[in-house]
mmCIF file of C-alpha atoms in Angstrom:
data_model
loop_
_atom_site.group_PDB
_atom_site.id
_atom_site.type_symbol
_atom_site.label_atom_id
_atom_site.label_comp_id
_atom_site.label_asym_id
_atom_site.label_seq_id
_atom_site.Cartn_x
_atom_site.Cartn_y
_atom_site.Cartn_z
ATOM 1 C CA MET Z 16 -9.986 -21.338 6.890
ATOM 2 C CA PHE Z 17 -7.387 -19.314 8.805
ATOM 3 C CA THR Z 18 -7.216 -16.340 11.181
ATOM 4 C CA GLY Z 19 -4.185 -14.448 9.880
ATOM 5 C CA LEU Z 20 -2.287 -14.993 13.147
ATOM 6 C CA ILE Z 21 1.110 -16.354 12.140
ATOM 7 C CA GLN Z 22 2.230 -19.362 14.190
ATOM 8 C CA ASP Z 23 5.780 -19.786 12.923
ATOM 9 C CA ILE Z 24 8.312 -18.462 10.449
ATOM 10 C CA GLY Z 25 9.388 -21.473 8.418
ATOM 11 C CA GLN Z 26 12.426 -21.808 6.202
ATOM 12 C CA VAL Z 27 12.266 -23.163 2.673
ATOM 13 C CA GLU Z 28 14.719 -26.043 2.337
ATOM 14 C CA ARG Z 29 14.100 -27.296 -1.189
ATOM 15 C CA VAL Z 30 12.186 -26.189 -4.263
ATOM 16 C CA ILE Z 31 11.550 -28.961 -6.790
ATOM 17 C CA SER Z 32 10.144 -27.718 -10.089
ATOM 18 C CA GLY Z 33 7.983 -29.822 -12.382
ATOM 19 C CA GLU Z 34 4.333 -30.115 -13.406
ATOM 20 C CA MET Z 35 3.724 -29.337 -9.732
ATOM 21 C CA THR Z 36 6.232 -27.327 -7.706
ATOM 22 C CA ASP Z 37 7.178 -29.069 -4.484
ATOM 23 C CA LEU Z 38 8.298 -27.029 -1.480
ATOM 24 C CA TRP Z 39 10.027 -28.570 1.521
ATOM 25 C CA ILE Z 40 9.708 -26.271 4.536
ATOM 26 C CA ARG Z 41 11.277 -26.607 7.986
ATOM 27 C CA THR Z 42 9.129 -25.516 10.935
ATOM 28 C CA SER Z 43 9.055 -25.557 14.723
ATOM 29 C CA LEU Z 44 5.327 -26.390 14.723
ATOM 30 C CA GLY Z 45 5.958 -30.128 14.979
ATOM 31 C CA ALA Z 46 5.704 -31.309 11.387
ATOM 32 C CA ALA Z 47 5.554 -34.945 12.538
ATOM 33 C CA SER Z 48 2.081 -34.233 13.943
ATOM 34 C CA PHE Z 49 0.759 -32.795 10.671
ATOM 35 C CA ALA Z 50 -1.957 -34.927 9.077
ATOM 36 C CA LEU Z 51 -1.385 -35.753 5.440
ATOM 37 C CA GLY Z 52 -3.937 -33.740 3.475
ATOM 38 C CA GLU Z 53 -4.318 -30.979 6.050
ATOM 39 C CA SER Z 54 -4.201 -27.353 4.971
ATOM 40 C CA ILE Z 55 -1.486 -24.905 5.900
ATOM 41 C CA ALA Z 56 -1.090 -21.277 4.840
ATOM 42 C CA VAL Z 57 2.348 -20.465 3.409
ATOM 43 C CA ASP Z 58 2.739 -16.689 3.094
ATOM 44 C CA GLY Z 59 -1.045 -16.558 2.963
ATOM 45 C CA ALA Z 60 -1.534 -19.213 0.274
ATOM 46 C CA CYS Z 61 -3.524 -22.261 1.358
ATOM 47 C CA LEU Z 62 -1.541 -25.393 0.462
ATOM 48 C CA THR Z 63 -1.865 -29.102 1.294
ATOM 49 C CA VAL Z 64 0.605 -31.131 3.349
ATOM 50 C CA VAL Z 65 1.568 -34.175 1.242
ATOM 51 C CA GLU Z 66 4.625 -35.494 3.106
ATOM 52 C CA ARG Z 67 6.479 -35.130 6.412
ATOM 53 C CA ALA Z 68 10.056 -35.869 7.424
ATOM 54 C CA GLY Z 69 11.495 -34.855 10.787
ATOM 55 C CA ASP Z 70 10.914 -31.141 11.340
ATOM 56 C CA SER Z 71 9.995 -30.530 7.695
ATOM 57 C CA PHE Z 72 6.954 -30.963 5.507
ATOM 58 C CA ARG Z 73 6.261 -30.912 1.781
ATOM 59 C CA VAL Z 74 3.512 -29.021 -0.008
ATOM 60 C CA GLN Z 75 2.722 -28.719 -3.699
ATOM 61 C CA ALA Z 76 1.967 -25.529 -5.595
ATOM 62 C CA ALA Z 77 -0.047 -25.812 -8.803
ATOM 63 C CA PRO Z 78 0.654 -23.556 -11.808
ATOM 64 C CA GLU Z 79 -2.355 -21.371 -10.902
ATOM 65 C CA THR Z 80 -0.925 -20.880 -7.407
ATOM 66 C CA LEU Z 81 2.404 -19.794 -8.881
ATOM 67 C CA ARG Z 82 0.649 -17.369 -11.238
ATOM 68 C CA ARG Z 83 -1.416 -15.755 -8.485
ATOM 69 C CA THR Z 84 1.078 -15.597 -5.597
ATOM 70 C CA THR Z 85 4.680 -14.762 -4.750
ATOM 71 C CA LEU Z 86 5.514 -18.457 -4.389
ATOM 72 C CA ASP Z 87 6.721 -18.450 -7.996
ATOM 73 C CA ALA Z 88 9.915 -16.763 -6.790
ATOM 74 C CA VAL Z 89 10.543 -18.621 -3.527
ATOM 75 C CA ARG Z 90 14.033 -20.074 -3.141
ATOM 76 C CA PRO Z 91 15.849 -22.298 -0.621
ATOM 77 C CA GLY Z 92 16.701 -20.277 2.475
ATOM 78 C CA ASP Z 93 13.693 -17.957 2.147
ATOM 79 C CA ARG Z 94 11.605 -17.422 5.269
ATOM 80 C CA VAL Z 95 7.826 -17.829 5.005
ATOM 81 C CA ASN Z 96 4.888 -17.166 7.320
ATOM 82 C CA LEU Z 97 3.060 -20.318 8.423
ATOM 83 C CA GLU Z 98 -0.376 -20.875 9.922
ATOM 84 C CA ARG Z 99 -2.161 -24.190 10.341
ATOM 85 C CA ALA Z 100 -5.867 -24.299 9.525
ATOM 86 C CA LEU Z 101 -8.342 -23.051 12.106
ATOM 87 C CA ALA Z 102 -9.877 -25.783 14.266
ATOM 88 C CA LEU Z 103 -13.551 -25.580 15.222
ATOM 89 C CA GLY Z 104 -13.731 -23.891 18.618
ATOM 90 C CA ASP Z 105 -10.410 -22.005 18.299
ATOM 91 C CA ARG Z 106 -10.298 -18.311 19.155
ATOM 92 C CA LEU Z 107 -10.658 -16.096 16.094
ATOM 93 C CA GLY Z 108 -8.048 -13.535 17.081
ATOM 94 C CA GLY Z 109 -7.487 -12.018 13.644
ATOM 95 C CA HIS Z 110 -10.170 -12.155 10.968
ATOM 96 C CA LEU Z 111 -11.528 -14.850 8.657
ATOM 97 C CA VAL Z 112 -8.885 -15.617 6.024
ATOM 98 C CA SER Z 113 -9.492 -18.192 3.302
ATOM 99 C CA GLY Z 114 -5.909 -18.592 2.104
ATOM 100 C CA HIS Z 115 -6.994 -17.766 -1.445
ATOM 101 C CA VAL Z 116 -4.697 -14.946 -2.539
ATOM 102 C CA ASP Z 117 -6.475 -12.302 -4.610
ATOM 103 C CA GLN Z 118 -3.504 -10.492 -6.110
ATOM 104 C CA VAL Z 119 0.181 -9.740 -5.678
ATOM 105 C CA SER Z 120 1.126 -6.206 -4.645
ATOM 106 C CA GLN Z 121 4.349 -4.307 -3.898
ATOM 107 C CA VAL Z 122 5.773 -2.375 -0.983
ATOM 108 C CA LEU Z 123 5.744 1.330 -1.918
ATOM 109 C CA GLU Z 124 6.987 3.011 1.264
ATOM 110 C CA THR Z 125 8.165 2.160 4.778
ATOM 111 C CA HIS Z 126 8.960 4.327 7.791
ATOM 112 C CA PRO Z 127 8.912 4.181 11.592
ATOM 113 C CA GLU Z 128 6.238 5.875 13.690
ATOM 114 C CA GLY Z 129 6.761 5.567 17.420
ATOM 115 C CA GLY Z 130 7.440 1.917 18.095
ATOM 116 C CA SER Z 131 5.469 0.815 15.047
ATOM 117 C CA TRP Z 132 6.588 0.302 11.464
ATOM 118 C CA VAL Z 133 4.377 1.861 8.771
ATOM 119 C CA MET Z 134 4.153 0.095 5.424
ATOM 120 C CA VAL Z 135 2.407 1.374 2.309
ATOM 121 C CA PHE Z 136 1.369 -1.049 -0.432
ATOM 122 C CA GLY Z 137 -0.002 -0.670 -3.916
ATOM 123 C CA LEU Z 138 -3.756 -1.215 -4.122
ATOM 124 C CA PRO Z 139 -4.798 -3.007 -7.331
ATOM 125 C CA ALA Z 140 -7.859 -1.401 -8.894
ATOM 126 C CA ALA Z 141 -9.764 -4.698 -8.857
ATOM 127 C CA LEU Z 142 -9.413 -4.918 -5.061
ATOM 128 C CA ALA Z 143 -10.077 -1.269 -4.218
ATOM 129 C CA PRO Z 144 -13.850 -1.722 -3.590
ATOM 130 C CA TYR Z 145 -13.090 -4.203 -0.807
ATOM 131 C CA PHE Z 146 -10.839 -1.882 1.213
ATOM 132 C CA ILE Z 147 -12.068 0.524 3.874
ATOM 133 C CA GLU Z 148 -10.270 2.455 6.576
ATOM 134 C CA LYS Z 149 -10.007 0.304 9.742
ATOM 135 C CA GLY Z 150 -11.058 -2.745 7.785
ATOM 136 C CA SER Z 151 -9.034 -5.960 7.609
ATOM 137 C CA VAL Z 152 -6.547 -7.299 5.066
ATOM 138 C CA ALA Z 153 -4.269 -10.329 4.958
ATOM 139 C CA ILE Z 154 -0.742 -9.525 3.736
ATOM 140 C CA ASP Z 155 1.467 -12.601 3.275
ATOM 141 C CA GLY Z 156 -1.067 -14.338 5.493
ATOM 142 C CA ILE Z 157 -0.894 -11.742 8.300
ATOM 143 C CA SER Z 158 -4.150 -10.251 9.577
ATOM 144 C CA LEU Z 159 -3.692 -6.470 9.660
ATOM 145 C CA THR Z 160 -5.820 -3.355 10.036
ATOM 146 C CA VAL Z 161 -6.008 -0.927 7.122
ATOM 147 C CA ASN Z 162 -5.001 2.455 8.560
ATOM 148 C CA SER Z 163 -5.608 4.529 5.453
ATOM 149 C CA VAL Z 164 -6.805 3.994 1.889
ATOM 150 C CA GLY Z 165 -5.931 6.058 -1.176
ATOM 151 C CA ALA Z 166 -6.829 5.765 -4.824
ATOM 152 C CA ASP Z 167 -4.013 3.333 -5.562
ATOM 153 C CA ARG Z 168 -2.469 2.500 -2.189
ATOM 154 C CA PHE Z 169 -3.175 1.617 1.421
ATOM 155 C CA ALA Z 170 -1.174 1.680 4.646
ATOM 156 C CA VAL Z 171 -0.839 -0.548 7.704
ATOM 157 C CA GLN Z 172 1.167 -0.343 10.921
ATOM 158 C CA LEU Z 173 3.116 -3.221 12.415
ATOM 159 C CA ILE Z 174 3.320 -3.333 16.194
ATOM 160 C CA PRO Z 175 6.569 -4.733 17.659
ATOM 161 C CA GLU Z 176 4.991 -8.170 18.164
ATOM 162 C CA THR Z 177 4.076 -8.397 14.466
ATOM 163 C CA GLN Z 178 7.532 -7.156 13.480
ATOM 164 C CA GLU Z 179 9.106 -9.920 15.552
ATOM 165 C CA ARG Z 180 6.824 -12.830 14.680
ATOM 166 C CA THR Z 181 6.413 -12.372 10.912
ATOM 167 C CA THR Z 182 8.563 -11.730 7.852
ATOM 168 C CA LEU Z 183 6.857 -8.475 6.846
ATOM 169 C CA ARG Z 184 9.135 -6.006 8.677
ATOM 170 C CA ALA Z 185 12.099 -7.169 6.575
ATOM 171 C CA LYS Z 186 10.387 -6.416 3.247
ATOM 172 C CA GLN Z 187 12.059 -3.601 1.347
ATOM 173 C CA VAL Z 188 10.472 -1.115 -1.061
ATOM 174 C CA GLY Z 189 9.681 -2.989 -4.272
ATOM 175 C CA ALA Z 190 9.232 -6.365 -2.569
ATOM 176 C CA ARG Z 191 6.195 -8.372 -3.631
ATOM 177 C CA VAL Z 192 3.507 -9.527 -1.188
ATOM 178 C CA ASN Z 193 0.343 -11.615 -1.325
ATOM 179 C CA LEU Z 194 -2.935 -9.773 -0.710
ATOM 180 C CA GLU Z 195 -6.242 -11.265 0.366
ATOM 181 C CA ALA Z 196 -9.118 -8.843 0.848
ATOM 182 C CA ASP Z 197 -11.593 -9.239 3.691
ATOM 183 C CA PRO Z 198 -14.259 -11.727 2.473
ATOM 184 C CA ILE Z 199 -17.006 -9.639 4.073
ATOM 185 C CA GLY Z 200 -16.119 -6.792 1.721
ATOM 186 C CA LYS Z 201 -16.321 -9.161 -1.234
ATOM 187 C CA TYR Z 202 -19.857 -10.239 -0.361
ATOM 188 C CA VAL Z 203 -21.001 -6.657 0.164
ATOM 189 C CA ALA Z 204 -19.515 -5.615 -3.187
ATOM 190 C CA ARG Z 205 -21.195 -8.571 -4.896
ATOM 191 C CA LEU Z 206 -24.596 -7.657 -3.474
ATOM 192 C CA PHE Z 207 -24.128 -4.071 -4.577
ATOM 193 C CA LEU Z 208 -23.260 -5.157 -8.133
ATOM 194 C CA LEU Z 209 -26.323 -7.391 -8.270
ATOM 195 C CA GLN Z 210 -28.492 -4.524 -7.074
ATOM 196 C CA ARG Z 211 -27.060 -2.026 -9.532
ATOM 197 C CA GLY Z 212 -26.518 -4.175 -12.593
ATOM 198 C CA GLN Z 213 -29.030 -6.983 -12.436
ATOM 199 C CA GLY Z 214 -31.956 -5.573 -10.503
ATOM 200 C CA PRO Z 215 -32.879 -6.197 -6.858
ATOM 201 C CA VAL Z 216 -31.620 -9.410 -5.309
ATOM 202 C CA PRO Z 217 -34.595 -11.818 -5.047
ATOM 203 C CA GLY Z 218 -35.914 -11.630 -1.541
ATOM 204 C CA GLY Z 219 -33.380 -8.933 -0.723
ATOM 205 C CA SER Z 220 -33.841 -5.836 1.374
ATOM 206 C CA GLY Z 221 -33.333 -3.266 -1.363
ATOM 207 C CA LEU Z 222 -29.602 -2.601 -0.929
ATOM 208 C CA THR Z 223 -28.624 0.843 -2.201
ATOM 209 C CA GLU Z 224 -25.362 2.662 -2.800
ATOM 210 C CA ALA Z 225 -26.248 5.174 -0.088
ATOM 211 C CA ALA Z 226 -26.822 2.393 2.445
ATOM 212 C CA VAL Z 227 -23.547 0.695 1.550
ATOM 213 C CA ARG Z 228 -21.552 3.916 1.858
ATOM 214 C CA ALA Z 229 -23.290 4.873 5.093
ATOM 215 C CA ALA Z 230 -22.124 1.554 6.531
ATOM 216 C CA GLY Z 231 -18.538 2.422 5.615
ATOM 217 C CA PHE Z 232 -18.130 0.144 2.613
ATOM 218 C CA GLY Z 233 -17.153 0.956 -0.964
ATOM 219 C CA THR Z 234 -14.544 3.222 -2.511
ATOM 220 C CA PRO Z 235 -14.001 6.757 -1.121
#
């Protein structure tokens, strides 16, 4: 489990293809202290540390990970957002992020607004029910607030701190990004589907579409 607060921008040193794709990544987080088997989010994808050497560590990406994330195109020299797994008792400064990427999206528009940087992304139809205005989303592992939601797109704003401490500001129109919807939205949508398609949830409180929409969830 993660928070979506990026701790370091790492640099990919080596990509070794095979049945599993190995990534060697250099970081300032103190790779020598990483425990073998611990989880680390790389551009929002939860991976496992399998080796350490100096300031670098190695993770392995399975074929399913490559199919579902942007890691299929990562190359030596690329910069990636890193976050170590949340420790029990840590402050939850962002939102709960699982590191399980839902889908890959693209940057549609970018422009400045005051000191912030506005970015508009495509919203896959399968994820649309989980997005609400002022809700949360993880983009390349970064916890962000959804400023607006349209039929096929959504927008966020990057404050200067986020621009400086993550890779997102450098993404150009057409660039691919990893999306993870807020897990709370997923559970609400699941309950609604059970209510509508399979009858009332056993022991449930009689969840209705009107109640869900009144709480701010669901598509516009």
